[in-house]
Short mmCIF file of C-alpha atoms in Angstrom, two decimals:
data_model
loop_
_atom_site.label_atom_id
_atom_site.label_comp_id
_atom_site.label_asym_id
_atom_site.label_seq_id
_atom_site.Cartn_x
_atom_site.Cartn_y
_atom_site.Cartn_z
CA SER A 1 69.79 96.18 70.20
CA ALA A 2 69.04 92.63 69.03
CA LEU A 3 68.61 91.49 72.63
CA LEU A 4 66.24 94.36 73.35
CA ILE A 5 64.19 93.48 70.26
CA PHE A 6 64.08 89.84 71.36
CA LEU A 7 62.73 90.71 74.80
CA GLY A 8 60.18 93.04 73.21
CA ILE A 9 58.76 90.73 70.53
CA ALA A 10 59.11 87.37 72.32
CA PRO A 11 55.70 87.67 74.06
CA LEU A 12 54.07 88.64 70.75
CA MET A 13 55.64 85.68 68.94
CA LYS A 14 54.29 83.35 71.62
CA GLY A 15 50.79 84.49 70.75
CA GLY A 16 49.41 84.32 74.27
CA GLY A 17 47.06 86.89 75.68
CA SER A 18 47.60 86.33 79.40
CA SER A 19 49.31 88.88 81.63
CA ALA A 20 52.19 86.43 82.11
CA ASP A 21 53.13 86.89 78.45
CA SER A 22 53.65 90.64 78.76
CA THR A 23 56.90 92.37 77.75
CA ASP A 24 59.81 91.89 80.15
CA TRP A 25 60.40 95.54 80.97
CA TYR A 26 62.86 94.72 83.76
CA GLY A 27 65.13 92.84 81.38
CA MET A 28 64.97 95.59 78.76
CA THR A 29 65.75 98.24 81.37
CA VAL A 30 68.77 96.32 82.68
CA ILE A 31 70.17 95.73 79.19
CA PHE A 32 69.73 99.41 78.32
CA LEU A 33 71.35 100.71 81.51
CA MET A 34 74.42 98.42 81.50
CA PRO A 35 76.36 100.22 78.72
CA VAL A 36 75.38 103.60 80.17
CA CYS A 37 76.81 102.63 83.56
CA LEU A 38 80.02 101.22 82.03
CA LEU A 39 80.63 104.30 79.90
CA SER A 40 79.94 106.57 82.88
CA PHE A 41 82.44 104.63 85.00
CA LEU A 42 85.00 104.76 82.18
CA GLN A 43 84.63 108.52 81.89
CA PHE A 44 84.82 108.92 85.67
CA ARG A 45 88.09 106.96 85.80
CA ARG A 46 89.61 108.51 82.68
CA SER A 47 91.55 111.32 84.38
CA ILE A 48 93.17 109.15 87.07
CA THR A 49 93.95 106.45 84.50
CA VAL A 50 95.61 108.90 82.13
CA VAL A 51 97.61 110.52 84.95
CA HIS A 52 99.03 107.27 86.32
CA THR A 53 99.66 105.86 82.85
CA SER A 54 101.58 109.00 81.90
CA GLU A 55 103.65 108.83 85.09
CA ARG A 56 104.50 105.19 84.42
CA ASN A 57 105.51 105.96 80.83
CA ALA A 58 107.62 108.94 81.92
CA ALA A 59 109.40 106.83 84.55
CA LYS A 60 110.05 104.13 81.94
CA VAL A 61 111.54 106.66 79.53
CA GLN A 62 113.82 108.07 82.25
CA LEU A 63 114.96 104.58 83.25
CA ILE A 64 115.72 103.58 79.66
CA GLY A 65 117.56 106.86 79.08
CA GLN A 66 119.63 106.43 82.23
CA VAL A 67 120.62 102.88 81.30
CA GLY A 68 121.47 103.98 77.77
CA ARG A 69 123.70 106.81 79.01
CA ILE A 70 125.49 104.50 81.43
CA VAL A 71 126.14 101.90 78.72
CA ALA A 72 127.31 104.54 76.22
CA ASN A 73 129.68 106.21 78.70
CA TYR A 74 130.74 103.20 80.74
CA GLN A 75 134.45 103.54 79.94
CA MET A 76 134.47 107.18 81.05
CA ILE A 77 132.54 106.30 84.22
CA ALA A 78 135.05 103.57 85.05
CA ASP A 79 138.06 105.79 84.29
CA TYR A 80 136.83 108.50 86.66
CA SER A 81 135.73 106.03 89.37
CA GLN A 82 132.10 107.15 89.22
CA ARG A 83 130.49 103.72 89.29
CA PRO A 84 128.91 104.12 92.79
CA TYR A 85 127.35 107.43 91.78
CA PHE A 86 125.80 106.09 88.58
CA GLU A 87 124.72 102.89 90.30
CA LYS A 88 122.83 105.00 92.82
CA ARG A 89 121.20 107.00 90.02
CA ALA A 90 120.17 103.81 88.22
CA GLU A 91 118.72 102.38 91.44
CA ASP A 92 116.72 105.57 91.99
CA LYS A 93 115.32 105.39 88.45
CA ILE A 94 114.41 101.73 88.92
CA ALA A 95 112.70 102.48 92.24
CA ALA A 96 110.77 105.39 90.71
CA PHE A 97 109.62 103.21 87.81
CA ASN A 98 108.56 100.41 90.17
CA ARG A 99 106.48 102.82 92.23
CA ALA A 100 104.83 104.33 89.17
CA ALA A 101 104.22 100.91 87.59
CA THR A 102 102.71 99.56 90.82
CA GLN A 103 100.30 102.47 91.19
CA CYS A 104 99.37 102.28 87.52
CA GLY A 105 98.83 98.52 87.77
CA ILE A 106 96.48 99.00 90.72
CA ILE A 107 94.42 101.56 88.81
CA LEU A 108 94.23 99.43 85.68
CA LYS A 109 93.34 96.30 87.62
CA ASN A 110 90.55 98.08 89.49
CA ASN A 111 89.19 99.30 86.16
CA THR A 112 88.80 95.72 84.91
CA TYR A 113 86.55 94.82 87.84
CA ALA A 114 83.78 97.19 86.75
CA ALA A 115 82.19 95.01 84.05
CA PRO A 116 82.01 91.71 86.04
CA TRP A 117 80.78 93.58 89.13
CA LEU A 118 78.08 95.38 87.14
CA VAL A 119 76.89 92.15 85.45
CA THR A 120 76.60 90.45 88.85
CA LYS A 121 74.60 93.36 90.27
CA CYS A 122 72.32 93.47 87.23
CA VAL A 123 71.62 89.74 87.38
CA ALA A 124 70.88 90.02 91.11
CA PHE A 125 68.53 92.94 90.50
CA TYR A 126 66.77 91.10 87.69
CA VAL A 127 66.35 87.92 89.75
CA ILE A 128 64.71 89.89 92.57
CA ALA A 129 62.58 92.26 90.47
CA ALA A 130 61.56 89.84 87.70
CA GLY A 131 61.19 86.99 90.23
CA LEU A 132 58.63 89.01 92.20
CA ASN A 133 56.89 89.82 88.93
CA TYR A 134 56.77 86.08 88.14
CA LEU A 135 55.32 85.28 91.54
CA LYS A 136 52.58 87.84 90.90
CA GLY A 137 51.75 86.09 87.64
CA ASN A 138 52.80 89.01 85.45
CA LEU A 139 55.73 87.13 83.86
CA SER A 140 56.02 83.58 82.63
CA LEU A 141 58.78 81.26 83.79
CA GLY A 142 60.13 80.95 80.26
CA MET A 143 60.44 84.71 79.85
CA PHE A 144 62.06 84.97 83.28
CA LEU A 145 64.75 82.37 82.44
CA ALA A 146 65.24 83.77 78.94
CA GLY A 147 65.65 87.27 80.34
CA MET A 148 68.29 86.12 82.82
CA ASN A 149 70.28 84.35 80.10
CA VAL A 150 69.97 87.37 77.82
CA ILE A 151 71.34 89.65 80.57
CA LYS A 152 74.33 87.34 81.09
CA ALA A 153 75.02 87.25 77.35
CA ALA A 154 74.68 91.03 77.11
CA GLY A 155 77.00 91.44 80.10
CA GLY A 156 79.65 89.32 78.37
CA ALA A 157 79.36 91.35 75.16
CA TYR A 158 79.48 94.64 77.02
CA GLY A 159 82.46 93.37 79.01
CA GLY A 160 84.39 92.70 75.79
CA ILE A 161 83.63 96.17 74.48
CA TYR A 162 84.59 97.66 77.84
CA SER A 163 87.94 95.83 77.79
CA SER A 164 88.69 97.22 74.33
CA LEU A 165 87.84 100.72 75.52
CA LEU A 166 90.15 100.25 78.51
CA ASP A 167 93.01 99.30 76.18
CA ILE A 168 92.36 102.41 74.12
CA GLN A 169 92.23 104.56 77.25
CA GLN A 170 95.57 103.21 78.47
CA ARG A 171 97.25 104.19 75.22
CA LEU A 172 95.73 107.65 74.97
CA PRO A 173 98.75 109.44 76.54
CA GLU A 174 101.14 107.94 73.99
CA LEU A 175 98.73 108.71 71.14
CA PHE A 176 98.29 112.31 72.31
CA ARG A 177 102.06 112.73 72.59
CA LEU A 178 102.63 111.22 69.14
CA VAL A 179 99.99 113.46 67.57
CA SER A 180 101.43 116.56 69.26
CA LEU A 181 104.94 115.70 68.04
CA ILE A 182 103.76 115.03 64.50
CA ASN A 183 101.91 118.34 64.34
CA LYS A 184 104.66 120.53 65.75
CA PRO A 185 105.83 123.30 63.44
CA ILE A 186 108.86 122.38 61.35
CA ASP A 187 112.03 124.46 61.08
CA VAL A 188 113.32 123.19 57.75
CA SER A 189 112.92 126.55 56.01
CA ASP A 190 114.59 128.39 58.91
CA LYS A 191 117.53 125.98 58.90
CA MET A 192 117.82 126.36 55.13
CA ASN A 193 117.98 130.16 55.39
CA ILE A 194 120.55 129.99 58.20
CA THR A 195 122.69 127.50 56.31
CA ARG A 196 122.63 129.61 53.16
CA ALA A 197 123.53 132.76 55.11
CA ARG A 198 126.43 130.99 56.84
CA ARG A 199 127.70 129.59 53.55
CA GLN A 200 127.64 133.05 52.02
CA ILE A 201 129.58 134.53 54.94
CA THR A 202 132.07 131.65 54.84
CA LEU A 203 132.56 132.11 51.11
CA GLN A 204 133.24 135.81 51.56
CA LYS A 205 135.79 135.22 54.33
CA ARG A 206 137.55 132.47 52.37
CA THR A 207 137.77 134.78 49.36
CA SER A 208 139.12 137.60 51.56
CA ILE A 209 141.79 135.37 53.11
CA ARG A 210 142.81 134.02 49.71
CA ASP A 211 143.05 137.49 48.15
CA GLU A 212 145.03 138.95 51.05
CA GLY A 213 147.41 135.98 51.05
CA LYS A 214 147.47 135.65 54.82
CA GLY A 215 149.41 132.65 56.10
CA ARG A 216 149.97 129.39 54.39
CA GLY A 217 147.66 126.52 53.68
CA ALA A 218 144.00 126.33 52.79
CA PRO A 219 141.93 129.42 53.66
CA LEU A 220 139.34 127.23 55.39
CA ASP A 221 141.94 126.09 57.93
CA MET A 222 142.76 129.70 58.88
CA MET A 223 139.20 130.86 59.49
CA TYR A 224 137.88 131.62 62.97
CA LEU A 225 134.88 130.10 64.67
CA GLU A 226 132.86 133.28 65.07
CA ILE A 227 129.56 134.40 66.60
CA THR A 228 128.51 137.99 66.01
CA ASP A 229 125.75 140.23 67.37
CA ALA A 230 124.28 137.72 69.86
CA SER A 231 122.94 140.32 72.30
CA SER A 232 119.36 139.17 71.60
CA VAL A 233 120.23 135.62 72.65
CA PHE A 234 122.53 136.03 75.65
CA THR A 235 121.52 137.45 79.00
CA LYS A 236 123.12 140.48 80.58
CA ASN A 237 125.21 138.16 82.79
CA PHE A 238 126.99 136.71 79.76
CA ARG A 239 130.66 137.73 79.61
CA PRO A 240 132.33 136.52 76.40
CA SER A 241 135.62 138.12 77.50
CA THR A 242 136.03 135.35 80.08
CA MET A 243 136.50 132.79 77.31
CA THR A 244 139.71 131.91 75.60
CA GLY A 245 139.93 133.77 72.31
CA SER A 246 139.12 137.21 71.01
CA ALA A 247 135.88 138.71 72.35
CA THR A 248 134.05 142.00 72.66
CA ASP A 249 131.37 142.91 75.18
CA GLU A 250 129.69 145.50 73.02
CA HIS A 251 127.66 143.17 70.83
CA SER A 252 128.16 139.86 72.66
CA ALA A 253 130.48 138.71 69.86
CA PHE A 254 133.54 136.52 69.96
CA ARG A 255 135.73 134.42 67.70
CA ILE A 256 137.97 131.46 68.40
CA ALA A 257 140.92 130.27 66.34
CA GLN A 258 140.96 126.68 65.19
CA GLY A 259 142.99 124.23 67.27
CA LEU A 260 142.37 125.91 70.64
CA MET A 261 140.81 124.28 73.68
CA VAL A 262 138.15 126.70 74.93
CA ALA A 263 136.43 126.85 78.31
CA LEU A 264 133.13 128.64 78.83
CA VAL A 265 133.11 130.19 82.30
CA GLY A 266 130.26 132.20 83.76
CA PRO A 267 127.34 132.33 86.19
CA LYS A 268 124.22 130.21 85.93
CA ALA A 269 121.88 131.18 83.08
CA GLY A 270 124.60 133.34 81.57
CA GLY A 271 124.51 131.87 78.07
CA LYS A 272 127.06 129.04 78.15
CA SER A 273 124.66 126.32 77.06
CA THR A 274 123.15 128.69 74.51
CA VAL A 275 126.54 129.05 72.84
CA LEU A 276 126.95 125.29 72.57
CA ARG A 277 123.42 124.82 71.23
CA LEU A 278 123.98 127.49 68.61
CA LEU A 279 127.30 126.02 67.53
CA GLY A 280 125.79 122.55 67.28
CA SER A 281 122.66 123.82 65.47
CA ALA A 282 120.49 122.38 68.25
CA SER A 283 118.94 125.84 68.65
CA LEU A 284 118.17 128.29 65.90
CA PRO A 285 119.25 131.92 66.29
CA PRO A 286 116.65 134.64 65.74
CA ASP A 287 118.83 136.21 63.04
CA PRO A 288 120.21 134.03 60.20
CA LYS A 289 123.37 136.16 60.19
CA LEU A 290 124.13 135.33 63.83
#
């Protein structure tokens, strides 16, 4: 805005009345259109920039996760002679990240060329248009040179703002993901209700075992690991009777005595992983009494 004001009032401050001292409309037009063109280009490239940046970030996360799993389970991998398999998986993750990073780097590098290219084009346009106006006597030499320097200075300022906007645009996927994670609904109250219900059931069973005098030792050590009425969670392919322990098909319920090694056997999508997630509290059951 200051540069536009300068180009507008400079002829008036000079005090001349000749046509050569008129306002430099070409310079004002160029300075006004430069940010519009840069913002339009930034908006035009936003979708492709966000897509490739997200792909690069996803590939980086997968690579870091793969390396972390290999390091954490290296002894098991070596014991079972699985080093070639995990080496191949790590190489695939590295190759995928390199491809994503290369494509993202190309996009980001091309984005940085917009501001210098636009400044060069604007200066060239101004030299031709304002130069012809000077030759016609409608613009003084001083205003012509001042206008060209003002356009260069404005181009540098706009380029700095454009670079900052590019940095913000590159980090938008991470910011969007962070905001979405922060604003996800919490399950603290649900976990509290489930924990209280389980504690109440456990207390009742411990009291029952103690009153009946079954076995020897602490009542807690004689309790079963039990899941009851899980028909709303498991699919129709789930067969709890195939697992070691006592099970019933009627309500998809089963219980396992402590100290046993249990194997979950069944078809795909039959509920095996669901059982493990429920036992580890990674998934919440629809009913607190489950």
